[in-house]
mmCIF file of C-alpha atoms in Angstrom:
data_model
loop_
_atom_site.group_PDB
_atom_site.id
_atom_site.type_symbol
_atom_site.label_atom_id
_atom_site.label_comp_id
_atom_site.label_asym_id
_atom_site.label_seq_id
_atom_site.Cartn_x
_atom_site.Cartn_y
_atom_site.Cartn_z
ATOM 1 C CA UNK A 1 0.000 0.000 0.000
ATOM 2 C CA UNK A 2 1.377 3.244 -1.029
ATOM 3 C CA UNK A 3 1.953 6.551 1.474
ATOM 4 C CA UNK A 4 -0.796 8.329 0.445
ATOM 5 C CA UNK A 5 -3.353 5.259 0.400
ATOM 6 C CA UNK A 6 -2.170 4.523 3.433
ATOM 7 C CA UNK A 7 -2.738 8.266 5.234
ATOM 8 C CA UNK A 8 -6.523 8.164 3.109
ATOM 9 C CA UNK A 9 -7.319 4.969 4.818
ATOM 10 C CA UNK A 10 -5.598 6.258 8.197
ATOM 11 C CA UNK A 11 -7.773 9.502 7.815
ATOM 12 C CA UNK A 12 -11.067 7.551 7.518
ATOM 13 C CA UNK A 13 -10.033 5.092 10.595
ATOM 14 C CA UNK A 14 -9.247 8.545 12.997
ATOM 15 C CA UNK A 15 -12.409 10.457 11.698
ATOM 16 C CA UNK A 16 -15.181 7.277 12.756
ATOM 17 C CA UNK A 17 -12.815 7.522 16.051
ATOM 18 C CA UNK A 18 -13.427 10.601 16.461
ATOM 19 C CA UNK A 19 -17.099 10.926 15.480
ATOM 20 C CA UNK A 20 -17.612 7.744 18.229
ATOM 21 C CA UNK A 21 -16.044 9.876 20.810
ATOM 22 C CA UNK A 22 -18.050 12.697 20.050
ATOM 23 C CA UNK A 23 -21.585 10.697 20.110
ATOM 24 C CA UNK A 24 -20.407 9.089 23.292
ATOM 25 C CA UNK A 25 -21.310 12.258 26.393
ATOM 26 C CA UNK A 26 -24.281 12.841 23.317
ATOM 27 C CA UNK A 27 -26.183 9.708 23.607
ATOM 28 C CA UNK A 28 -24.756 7.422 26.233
ATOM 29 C CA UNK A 29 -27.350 4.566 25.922
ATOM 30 C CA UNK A 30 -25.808 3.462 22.208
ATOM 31 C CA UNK A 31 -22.766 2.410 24.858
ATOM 32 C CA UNK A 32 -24.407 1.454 27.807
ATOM 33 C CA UNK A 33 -23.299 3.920 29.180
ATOM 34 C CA UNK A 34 -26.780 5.339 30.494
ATOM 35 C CA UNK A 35 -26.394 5.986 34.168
ATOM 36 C CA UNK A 36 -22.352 6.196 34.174
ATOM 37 C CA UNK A 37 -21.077 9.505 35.676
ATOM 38 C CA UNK A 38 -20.664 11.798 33.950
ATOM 39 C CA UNK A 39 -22.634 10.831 31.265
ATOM 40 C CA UNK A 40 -25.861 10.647 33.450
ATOM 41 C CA UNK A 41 -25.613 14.156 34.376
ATOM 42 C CA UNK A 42 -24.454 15.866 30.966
ATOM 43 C CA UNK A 43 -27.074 14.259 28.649
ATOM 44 C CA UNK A 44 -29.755 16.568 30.188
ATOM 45 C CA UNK A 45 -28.217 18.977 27.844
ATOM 46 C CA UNK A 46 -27.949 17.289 24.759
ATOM 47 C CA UNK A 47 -29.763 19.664 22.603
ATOM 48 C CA UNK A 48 -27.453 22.451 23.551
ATOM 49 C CA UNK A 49 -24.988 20.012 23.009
ATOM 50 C CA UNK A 50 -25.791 19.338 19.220
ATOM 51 C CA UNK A 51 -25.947 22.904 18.593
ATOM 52 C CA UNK A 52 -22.255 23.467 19.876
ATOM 53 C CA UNK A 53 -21.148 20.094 18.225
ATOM 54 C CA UNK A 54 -22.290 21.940 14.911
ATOM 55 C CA UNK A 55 -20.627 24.954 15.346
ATOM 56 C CA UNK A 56 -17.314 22.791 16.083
ATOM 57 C CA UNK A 57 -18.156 20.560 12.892
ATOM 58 C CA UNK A 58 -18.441 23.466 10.472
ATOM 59 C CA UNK A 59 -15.359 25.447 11.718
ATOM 60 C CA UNK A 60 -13.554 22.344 11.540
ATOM 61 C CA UNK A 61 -14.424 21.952 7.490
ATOM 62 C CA UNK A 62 -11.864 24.978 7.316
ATOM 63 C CA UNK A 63 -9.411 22.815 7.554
ATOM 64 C CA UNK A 64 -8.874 20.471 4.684
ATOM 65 C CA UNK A 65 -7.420 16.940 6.482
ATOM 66 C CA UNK A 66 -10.669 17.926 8.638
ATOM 67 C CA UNK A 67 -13.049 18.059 6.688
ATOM 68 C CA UNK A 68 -14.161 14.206 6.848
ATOM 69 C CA UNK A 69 -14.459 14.204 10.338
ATOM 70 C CA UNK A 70 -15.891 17.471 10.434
ATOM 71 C CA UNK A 71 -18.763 16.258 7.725
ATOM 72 C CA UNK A 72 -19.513 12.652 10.206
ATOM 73 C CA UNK A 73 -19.943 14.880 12.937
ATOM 74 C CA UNK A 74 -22.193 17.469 11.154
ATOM 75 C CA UNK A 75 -23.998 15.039 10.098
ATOM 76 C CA UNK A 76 -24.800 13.718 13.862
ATOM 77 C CA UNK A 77 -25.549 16.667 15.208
ATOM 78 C CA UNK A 78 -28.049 17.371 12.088
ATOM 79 C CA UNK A 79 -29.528 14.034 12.744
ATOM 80 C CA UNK A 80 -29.836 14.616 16.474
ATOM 81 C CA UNK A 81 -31.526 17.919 15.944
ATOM 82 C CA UNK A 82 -34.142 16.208 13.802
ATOM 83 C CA UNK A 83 -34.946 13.541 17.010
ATOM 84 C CA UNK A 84 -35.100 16.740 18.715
ATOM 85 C CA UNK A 85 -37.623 18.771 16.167
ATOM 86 C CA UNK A 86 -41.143 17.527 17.239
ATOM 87 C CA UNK A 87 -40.375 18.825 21.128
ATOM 88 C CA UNK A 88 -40.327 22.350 19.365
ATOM 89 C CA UNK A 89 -42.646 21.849 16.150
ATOM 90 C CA UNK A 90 -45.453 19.267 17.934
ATOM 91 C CA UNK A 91 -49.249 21.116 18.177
ATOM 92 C CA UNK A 92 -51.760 20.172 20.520
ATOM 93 C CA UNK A 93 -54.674 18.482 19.696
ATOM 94 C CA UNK A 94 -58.265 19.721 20.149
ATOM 95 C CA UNK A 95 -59.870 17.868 23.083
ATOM 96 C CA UNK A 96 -62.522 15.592 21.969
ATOM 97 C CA UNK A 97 -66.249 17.505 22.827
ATOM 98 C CA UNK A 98 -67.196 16.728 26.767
ATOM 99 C CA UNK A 99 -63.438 16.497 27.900
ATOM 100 C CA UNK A 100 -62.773 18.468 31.458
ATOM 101 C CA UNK A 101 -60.238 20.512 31.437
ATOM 102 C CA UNK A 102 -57.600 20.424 34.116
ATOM 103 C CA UNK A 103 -54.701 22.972 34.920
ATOM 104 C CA UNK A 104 -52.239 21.401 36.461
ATOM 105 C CA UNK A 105 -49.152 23.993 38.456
ATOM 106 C CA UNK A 106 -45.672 22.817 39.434
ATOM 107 C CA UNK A 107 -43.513 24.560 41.440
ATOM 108 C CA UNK A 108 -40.820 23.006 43.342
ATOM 109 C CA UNK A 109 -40.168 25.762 46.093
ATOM 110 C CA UNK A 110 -36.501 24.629 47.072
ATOM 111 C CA UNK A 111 -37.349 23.970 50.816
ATOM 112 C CA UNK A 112 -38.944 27.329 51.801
ATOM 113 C CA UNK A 113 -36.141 29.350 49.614
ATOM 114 C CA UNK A 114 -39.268 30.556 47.011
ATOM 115 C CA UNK A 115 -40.911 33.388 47.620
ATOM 116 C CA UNK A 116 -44.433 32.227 49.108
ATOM 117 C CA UNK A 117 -46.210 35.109 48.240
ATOM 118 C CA UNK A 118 -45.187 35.225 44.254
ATOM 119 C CA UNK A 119 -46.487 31.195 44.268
ATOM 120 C CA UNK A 120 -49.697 32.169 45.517
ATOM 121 C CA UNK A 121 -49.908 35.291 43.236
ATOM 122 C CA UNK A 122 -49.131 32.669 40.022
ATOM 123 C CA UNK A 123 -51.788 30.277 41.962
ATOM 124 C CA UNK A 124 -54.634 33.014 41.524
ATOM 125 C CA UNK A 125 -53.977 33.837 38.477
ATOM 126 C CA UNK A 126 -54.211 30.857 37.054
ATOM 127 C CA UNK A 127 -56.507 29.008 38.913
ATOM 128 C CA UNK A 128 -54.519 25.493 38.845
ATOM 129 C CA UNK A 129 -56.700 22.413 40.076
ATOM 130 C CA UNK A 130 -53.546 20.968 41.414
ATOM 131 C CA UNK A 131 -50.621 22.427 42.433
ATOM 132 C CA UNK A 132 -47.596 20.084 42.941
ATOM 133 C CA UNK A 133 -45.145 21.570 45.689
ATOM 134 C CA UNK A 134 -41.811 19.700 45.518
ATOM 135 C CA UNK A 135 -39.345 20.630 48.701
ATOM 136 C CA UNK A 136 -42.639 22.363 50.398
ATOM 137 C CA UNK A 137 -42.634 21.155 53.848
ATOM 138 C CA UNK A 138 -45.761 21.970 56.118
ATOM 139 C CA UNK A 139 -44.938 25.513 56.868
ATOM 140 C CA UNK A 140 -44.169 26.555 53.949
ATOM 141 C CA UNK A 141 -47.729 24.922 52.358
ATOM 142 C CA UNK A 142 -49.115 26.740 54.760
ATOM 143 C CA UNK A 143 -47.754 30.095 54.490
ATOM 144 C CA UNK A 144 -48.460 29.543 50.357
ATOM 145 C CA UNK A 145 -52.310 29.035 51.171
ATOM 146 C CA UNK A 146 -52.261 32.411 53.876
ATOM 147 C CA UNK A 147 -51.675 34.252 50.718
ATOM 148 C CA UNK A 148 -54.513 32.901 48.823
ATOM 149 C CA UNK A 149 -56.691 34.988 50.067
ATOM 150 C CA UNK A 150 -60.212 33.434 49.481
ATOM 151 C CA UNK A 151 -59.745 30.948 47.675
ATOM 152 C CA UNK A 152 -60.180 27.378 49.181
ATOM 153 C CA UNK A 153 -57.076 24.912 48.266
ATOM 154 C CA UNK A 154 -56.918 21.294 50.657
ATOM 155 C CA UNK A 155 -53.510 20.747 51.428
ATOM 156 C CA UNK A 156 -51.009 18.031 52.679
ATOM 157 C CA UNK A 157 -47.803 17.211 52.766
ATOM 158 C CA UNK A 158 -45.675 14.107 52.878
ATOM 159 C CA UNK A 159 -42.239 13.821 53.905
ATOM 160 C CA UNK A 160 -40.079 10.545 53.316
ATOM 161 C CA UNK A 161 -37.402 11.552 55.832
ATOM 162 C CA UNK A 162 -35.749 14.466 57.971
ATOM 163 C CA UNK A 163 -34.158 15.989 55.242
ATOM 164 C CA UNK A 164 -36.359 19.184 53.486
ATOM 165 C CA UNK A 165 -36.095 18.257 50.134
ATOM 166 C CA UNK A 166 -38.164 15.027 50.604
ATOM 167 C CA UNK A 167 -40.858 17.222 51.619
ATOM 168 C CA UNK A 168 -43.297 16.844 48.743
ATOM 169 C CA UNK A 169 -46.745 19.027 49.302
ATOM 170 C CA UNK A 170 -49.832 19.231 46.840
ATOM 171 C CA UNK A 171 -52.438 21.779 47.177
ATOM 172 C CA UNK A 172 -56.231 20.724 45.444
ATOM 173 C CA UNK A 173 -58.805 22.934 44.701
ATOM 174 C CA UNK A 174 -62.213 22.615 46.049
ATOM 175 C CA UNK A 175 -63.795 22.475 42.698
ATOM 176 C CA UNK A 176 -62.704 18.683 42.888
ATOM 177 C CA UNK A 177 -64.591 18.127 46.050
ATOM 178 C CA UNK A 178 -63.459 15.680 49.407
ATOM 179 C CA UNK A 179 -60.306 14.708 47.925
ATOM 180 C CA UNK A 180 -58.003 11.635 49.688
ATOM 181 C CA UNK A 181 -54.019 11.780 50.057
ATOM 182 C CA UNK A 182 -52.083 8.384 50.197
ATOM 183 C CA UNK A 183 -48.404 7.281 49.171
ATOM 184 C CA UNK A 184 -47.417 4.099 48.660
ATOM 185 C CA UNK A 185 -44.876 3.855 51.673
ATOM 186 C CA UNK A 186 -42.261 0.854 52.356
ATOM 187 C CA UNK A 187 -42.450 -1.665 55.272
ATOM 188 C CA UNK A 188 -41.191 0.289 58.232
ATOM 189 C CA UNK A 189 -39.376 -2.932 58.927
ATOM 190 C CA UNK A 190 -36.885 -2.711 55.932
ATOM 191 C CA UNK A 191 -36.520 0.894 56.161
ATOM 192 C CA UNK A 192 -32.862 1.881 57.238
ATOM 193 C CA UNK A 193 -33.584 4.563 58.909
ATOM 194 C CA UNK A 194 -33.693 6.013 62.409
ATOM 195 C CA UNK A 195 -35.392 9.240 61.870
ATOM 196 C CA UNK A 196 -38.603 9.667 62.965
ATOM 197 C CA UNK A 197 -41.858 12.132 63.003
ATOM 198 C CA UNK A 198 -40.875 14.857 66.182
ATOM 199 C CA UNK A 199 -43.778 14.377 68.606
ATOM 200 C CA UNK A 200 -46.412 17.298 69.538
ATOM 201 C CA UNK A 201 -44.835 20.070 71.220
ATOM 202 C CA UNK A 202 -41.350 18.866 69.745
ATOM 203 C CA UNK A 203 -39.386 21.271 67.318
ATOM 204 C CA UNK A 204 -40.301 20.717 64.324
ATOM 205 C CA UNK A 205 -43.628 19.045 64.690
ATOM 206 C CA UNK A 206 -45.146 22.220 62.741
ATOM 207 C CA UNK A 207 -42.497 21.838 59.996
ATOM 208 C CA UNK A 208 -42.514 18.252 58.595
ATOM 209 C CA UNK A 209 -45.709 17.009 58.725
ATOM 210 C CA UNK A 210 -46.192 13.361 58.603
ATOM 211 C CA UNK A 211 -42.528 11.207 58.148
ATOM 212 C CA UNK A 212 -42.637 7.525 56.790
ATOM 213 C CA UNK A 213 -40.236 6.381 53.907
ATOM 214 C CA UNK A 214 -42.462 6.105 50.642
ATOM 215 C CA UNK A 215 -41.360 4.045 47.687
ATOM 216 C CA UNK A 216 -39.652 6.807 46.133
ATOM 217 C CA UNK A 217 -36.554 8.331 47.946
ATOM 218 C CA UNK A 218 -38.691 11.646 48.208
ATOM 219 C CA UNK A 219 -42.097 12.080 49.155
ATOM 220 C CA UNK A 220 -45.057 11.428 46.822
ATOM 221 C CA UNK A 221 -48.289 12.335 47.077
ATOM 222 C CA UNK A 222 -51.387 10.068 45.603
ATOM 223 C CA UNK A 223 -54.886 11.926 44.691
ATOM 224 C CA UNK A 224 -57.741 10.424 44.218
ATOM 225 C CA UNK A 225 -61.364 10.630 45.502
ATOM 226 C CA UNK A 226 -63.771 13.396 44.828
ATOM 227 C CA UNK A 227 -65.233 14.324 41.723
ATOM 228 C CA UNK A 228 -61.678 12.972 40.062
ATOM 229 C CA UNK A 229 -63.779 9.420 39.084
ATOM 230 C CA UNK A 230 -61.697 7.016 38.090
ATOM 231 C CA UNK A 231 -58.607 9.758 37.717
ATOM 232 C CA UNK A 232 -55.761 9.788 39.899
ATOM 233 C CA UNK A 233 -53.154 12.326 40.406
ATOM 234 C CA UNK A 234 -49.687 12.083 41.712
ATOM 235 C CA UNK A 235 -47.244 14.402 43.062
ATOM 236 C CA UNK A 236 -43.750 13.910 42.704
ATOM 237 C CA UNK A 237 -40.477 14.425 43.378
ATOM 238 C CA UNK A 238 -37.733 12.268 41.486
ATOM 239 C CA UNK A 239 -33.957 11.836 43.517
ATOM 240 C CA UNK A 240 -31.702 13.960 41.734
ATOM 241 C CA UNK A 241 -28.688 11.869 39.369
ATOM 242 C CA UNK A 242 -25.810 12.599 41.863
ATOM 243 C CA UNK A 243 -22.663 10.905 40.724
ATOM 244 C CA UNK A 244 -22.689 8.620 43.593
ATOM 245 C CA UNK A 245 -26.258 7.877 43.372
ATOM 246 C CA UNK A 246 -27.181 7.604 39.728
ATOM 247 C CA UNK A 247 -28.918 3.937 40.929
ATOM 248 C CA UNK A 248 -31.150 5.792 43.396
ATOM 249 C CA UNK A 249 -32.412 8.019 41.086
ATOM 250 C CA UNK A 250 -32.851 5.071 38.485
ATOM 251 C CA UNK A 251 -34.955 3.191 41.304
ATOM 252 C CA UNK A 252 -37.717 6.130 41.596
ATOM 253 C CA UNK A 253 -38.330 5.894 37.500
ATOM 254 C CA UNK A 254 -38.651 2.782 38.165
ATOM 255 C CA UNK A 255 -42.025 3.714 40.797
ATOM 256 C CA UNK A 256 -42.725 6.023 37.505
ATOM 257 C CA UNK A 257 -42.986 3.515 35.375
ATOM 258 C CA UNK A 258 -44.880 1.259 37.198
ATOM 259 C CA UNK A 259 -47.400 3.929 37.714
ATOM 260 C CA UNK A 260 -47.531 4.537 33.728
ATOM 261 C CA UNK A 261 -48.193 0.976 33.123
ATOM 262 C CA UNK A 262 -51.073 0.627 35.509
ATOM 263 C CA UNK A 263 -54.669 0.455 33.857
ATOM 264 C CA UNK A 264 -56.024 3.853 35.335
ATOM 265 C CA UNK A 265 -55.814 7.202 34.253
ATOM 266 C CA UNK A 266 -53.433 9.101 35.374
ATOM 267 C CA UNK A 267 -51.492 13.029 35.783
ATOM 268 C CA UNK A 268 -47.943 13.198 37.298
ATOM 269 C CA UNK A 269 -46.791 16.476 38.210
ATOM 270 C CA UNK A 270 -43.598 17.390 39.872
ATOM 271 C CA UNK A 271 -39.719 17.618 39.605
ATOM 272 C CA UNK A 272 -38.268 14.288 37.872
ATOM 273 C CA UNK A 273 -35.269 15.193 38.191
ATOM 274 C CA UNK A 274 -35.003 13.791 34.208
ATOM 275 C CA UNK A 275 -35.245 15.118 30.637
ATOM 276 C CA UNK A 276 -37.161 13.828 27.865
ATOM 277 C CA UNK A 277 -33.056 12.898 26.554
ATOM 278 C CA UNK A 278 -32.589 10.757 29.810
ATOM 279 C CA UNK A 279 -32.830 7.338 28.177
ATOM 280 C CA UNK A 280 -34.615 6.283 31.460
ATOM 281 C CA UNK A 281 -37.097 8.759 31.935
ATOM 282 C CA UNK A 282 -38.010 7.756 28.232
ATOM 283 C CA UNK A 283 -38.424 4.133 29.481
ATOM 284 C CA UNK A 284 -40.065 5.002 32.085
ATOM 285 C CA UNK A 285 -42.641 6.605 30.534
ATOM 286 C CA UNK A 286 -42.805 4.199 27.594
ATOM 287 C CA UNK A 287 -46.056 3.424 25.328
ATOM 288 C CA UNK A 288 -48.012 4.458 28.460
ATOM 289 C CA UNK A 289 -47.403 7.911 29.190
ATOM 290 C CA UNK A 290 -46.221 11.629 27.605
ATOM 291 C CA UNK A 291 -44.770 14.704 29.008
ATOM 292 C CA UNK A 292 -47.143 17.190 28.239
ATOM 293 C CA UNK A 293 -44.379 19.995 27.280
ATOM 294 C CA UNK A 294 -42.619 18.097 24.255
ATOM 295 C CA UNK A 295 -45.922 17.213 23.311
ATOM 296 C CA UNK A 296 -47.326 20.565 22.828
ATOM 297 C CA UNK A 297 -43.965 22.433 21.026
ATOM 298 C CA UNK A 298 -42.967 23.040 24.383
ATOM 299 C CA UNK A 299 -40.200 20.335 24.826
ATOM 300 C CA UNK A 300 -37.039 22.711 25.107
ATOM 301 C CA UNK A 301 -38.129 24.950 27.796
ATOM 302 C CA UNK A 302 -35.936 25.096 30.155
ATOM 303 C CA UNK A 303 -37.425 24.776 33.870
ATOM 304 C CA UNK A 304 -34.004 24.133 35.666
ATOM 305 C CA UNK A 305 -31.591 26.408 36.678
ATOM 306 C CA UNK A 306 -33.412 29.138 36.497
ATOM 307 C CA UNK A 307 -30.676 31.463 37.848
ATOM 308 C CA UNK A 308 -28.886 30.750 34.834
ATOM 309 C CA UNK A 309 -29.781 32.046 30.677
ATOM 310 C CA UNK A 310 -32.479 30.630 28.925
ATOM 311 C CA UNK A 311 -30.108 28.585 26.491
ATOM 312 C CA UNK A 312 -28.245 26.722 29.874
ATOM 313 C CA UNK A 313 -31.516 25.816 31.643
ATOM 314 C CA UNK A 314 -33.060 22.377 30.593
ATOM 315 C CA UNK A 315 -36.559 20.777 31.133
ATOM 316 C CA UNK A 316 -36.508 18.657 34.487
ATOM 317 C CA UNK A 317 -39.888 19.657 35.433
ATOM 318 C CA UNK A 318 -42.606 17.638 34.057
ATOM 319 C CA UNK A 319 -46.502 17.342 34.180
ATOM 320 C CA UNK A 320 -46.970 13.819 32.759
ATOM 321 C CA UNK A 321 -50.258 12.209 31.053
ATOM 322 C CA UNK A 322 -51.332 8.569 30.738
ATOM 323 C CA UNK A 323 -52.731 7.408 27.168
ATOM 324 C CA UNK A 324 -56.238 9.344 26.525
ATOM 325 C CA UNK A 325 -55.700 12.003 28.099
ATOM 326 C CA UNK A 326 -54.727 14.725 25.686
ATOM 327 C CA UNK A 327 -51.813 17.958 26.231
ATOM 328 C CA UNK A 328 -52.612 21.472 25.677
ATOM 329 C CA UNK A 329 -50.754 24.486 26.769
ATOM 330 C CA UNK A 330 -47.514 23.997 28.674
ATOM 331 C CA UNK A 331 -46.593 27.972 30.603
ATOM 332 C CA UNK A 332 -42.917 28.688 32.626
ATOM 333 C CA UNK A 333 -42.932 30.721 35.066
ATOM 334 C CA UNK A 334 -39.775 32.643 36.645
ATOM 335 C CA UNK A 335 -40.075 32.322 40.865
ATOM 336 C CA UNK A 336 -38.070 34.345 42.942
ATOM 337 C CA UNK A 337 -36.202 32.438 45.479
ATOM 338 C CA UNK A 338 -36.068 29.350 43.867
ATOM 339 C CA UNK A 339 -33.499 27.640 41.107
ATOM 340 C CA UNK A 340 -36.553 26.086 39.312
ATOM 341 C CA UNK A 341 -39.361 27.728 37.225
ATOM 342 C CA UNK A 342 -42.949 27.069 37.500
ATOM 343 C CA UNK A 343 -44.911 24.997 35.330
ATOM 344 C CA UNK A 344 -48.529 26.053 34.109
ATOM 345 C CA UNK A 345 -50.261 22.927 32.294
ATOM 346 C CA UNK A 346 -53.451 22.494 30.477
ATOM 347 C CA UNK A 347 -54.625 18.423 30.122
ATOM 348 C CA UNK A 348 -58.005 17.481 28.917
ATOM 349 C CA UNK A 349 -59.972 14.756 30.392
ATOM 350 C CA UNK A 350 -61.934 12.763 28.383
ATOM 351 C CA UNK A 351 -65.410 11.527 29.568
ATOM 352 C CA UNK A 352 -65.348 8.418 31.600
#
């Protein structure tokens, strides 16, 4: 083989090296690499990702012994951005006739740090039948429905453990009538933990509400009962991907998913603590359930961190819809106090 077959065929082996190291922090899950550190963590950005990938591929066509690798990398970033496209370009669909019509408010409140009265000020406004309250613990529910000022909201909170952010609280309108709260909560007996609810008069016994470890790390909240039918709704709060931890937060979309595949109706609101580009979030949700956001055009608006631009934020925030029940408009919010935004969502409800 001559020199200069030998540098073409050299050239072609580097650039597919190349474009498989590029793909690999883009979509993990081709490798296996799913819920590896850091992998885990930076694929919640993977559409900002592809754009910057571009802009590397075409200054990199400059140079001419670049320009193969420069094309194969183009070309996944092009193709990424068009699994991407339906987030942005999706419509909703018009509610079949007799559908009721839900708004559905999350607003994770970063364990008191939001400010309570802008919450309730976005709460009448909008009118939300549910309000999912991720990191809310009893007083700061409380201090949310002071503010609301004449209008009636049944509240409760559930906390998996002493620390804040398993608070979970979820405030219900009246319009849905006698509402019931559960959780599905482990066996006491296999719980690892020492922590327990303060007794009356104990500091803290305002604060935390009810403690007993629930089958997701952080508190969920179950709603069902009233004029809700057959419907259920559940607030949640997904573990965060923390390096050391990735499993944990793997094990609650898990709960997710079982939820999703059960034969009832169902609205999840809350913090997942995923994107629509985790591959397990996608799992989770499967054939059985839809974010409401990507569904609508809405899929790249960012919820999380707020306290950073609009093109670094991603969607972690999530209002989530069984099969039949059909997406309309998905609102942010910004909340002072807090590093996430609030979600406003509209779901439709078809008869029976």
């Amino acid at each position: 083989m001559d020199s200069d077959a030998a540098w073409k065929l050299r050239r072609v082996v580097l650039s597919v090296l190349f474009l498989l190291v590029v793909a690999l922090p883009l979509y993990p899950e081709l490798y296996g690499l799913e819920a590896v550190s850091p992998f885990a963590q930076l694929v919640a950005f993977r559409p900002q990702a592809l754009v910057l990938v571009l802009l590397v591929g075409l200054v990199m066509l400059l140079r001419r012994g670049w320009r193969l690798a420069a094309v194969l990398v183009c070309l996944l970033s092009l193709a990424g951005m068009g699994l991407v496209a339906p987030r942005v370009f999706s419509e909703p669909t018009p509610p079949p006739p007799g559908s009721r019509a839900l708004t559905i408010m999350v607003a994770n409140v970063l364990g008191g740090g939001a400010d309570a009265k802008e919450v309730a000020r976005l709460i009448k406004e909008q009118r939300p039948d549910l309000v999912s309250l991720p990191e809310a613990q009893v007083d700061v529910r409380q201090e949310i429905q002071d503010h609301l000022e004449g209008l009636t909201y049944h509240g409760f909170t559930q906390q998996a453990n002493a620390a804040v952010e398993s608070a979970t609280s979820v405030l219900v309108s009246s319009s849905l009538g006698e509402v019931q709260f559960d959780s599905e909560k482990l066996d006491t007996g296999k719980v690892n933990s020492t922590q327990l609810k303060p007794g009356a008069g104990e500091p803290g016994a305002e604060t935390i509400g009810p403690v007993q470890q629930t089958s997701t790390q952080f508190g969920h909240i179950i709603v069902t009962g009233g004029t809700l039918g057959n419907l259920r709704l559940i607030v949640y709060h997904g573990y965060p991907p923390l390096p050391s931890e990735v499993t944990t937060w793997k094990r609650d979309l898990e709960v997710v998913k079982g939820w999703c595949r059960q034969d009832r109706p169902t609205i999840l609101a809350g913090d997942f603590n995923a994107t629509s580009d985790h591959y397990d979030f996608r799992q989770a949700l499967g054939d059985h359930c839809r974010s409401v956001a990507p569904s609508v055009g809405a899929g790249l608006s960012g919820t999380w961190p707020s306290n950073r631009i609009t093109l670094a934020q991603t969607q972690i925030d999530h209002v989530v819809i069984t099969t039949g029940i059909k997406p309309g408009k998905f609102t942010t919010y910004k909340i002072a106090g807090t590093d996430h935004r609030a979600v406003i969502a509209h779901v439709a409800v078809p008869k029976s």
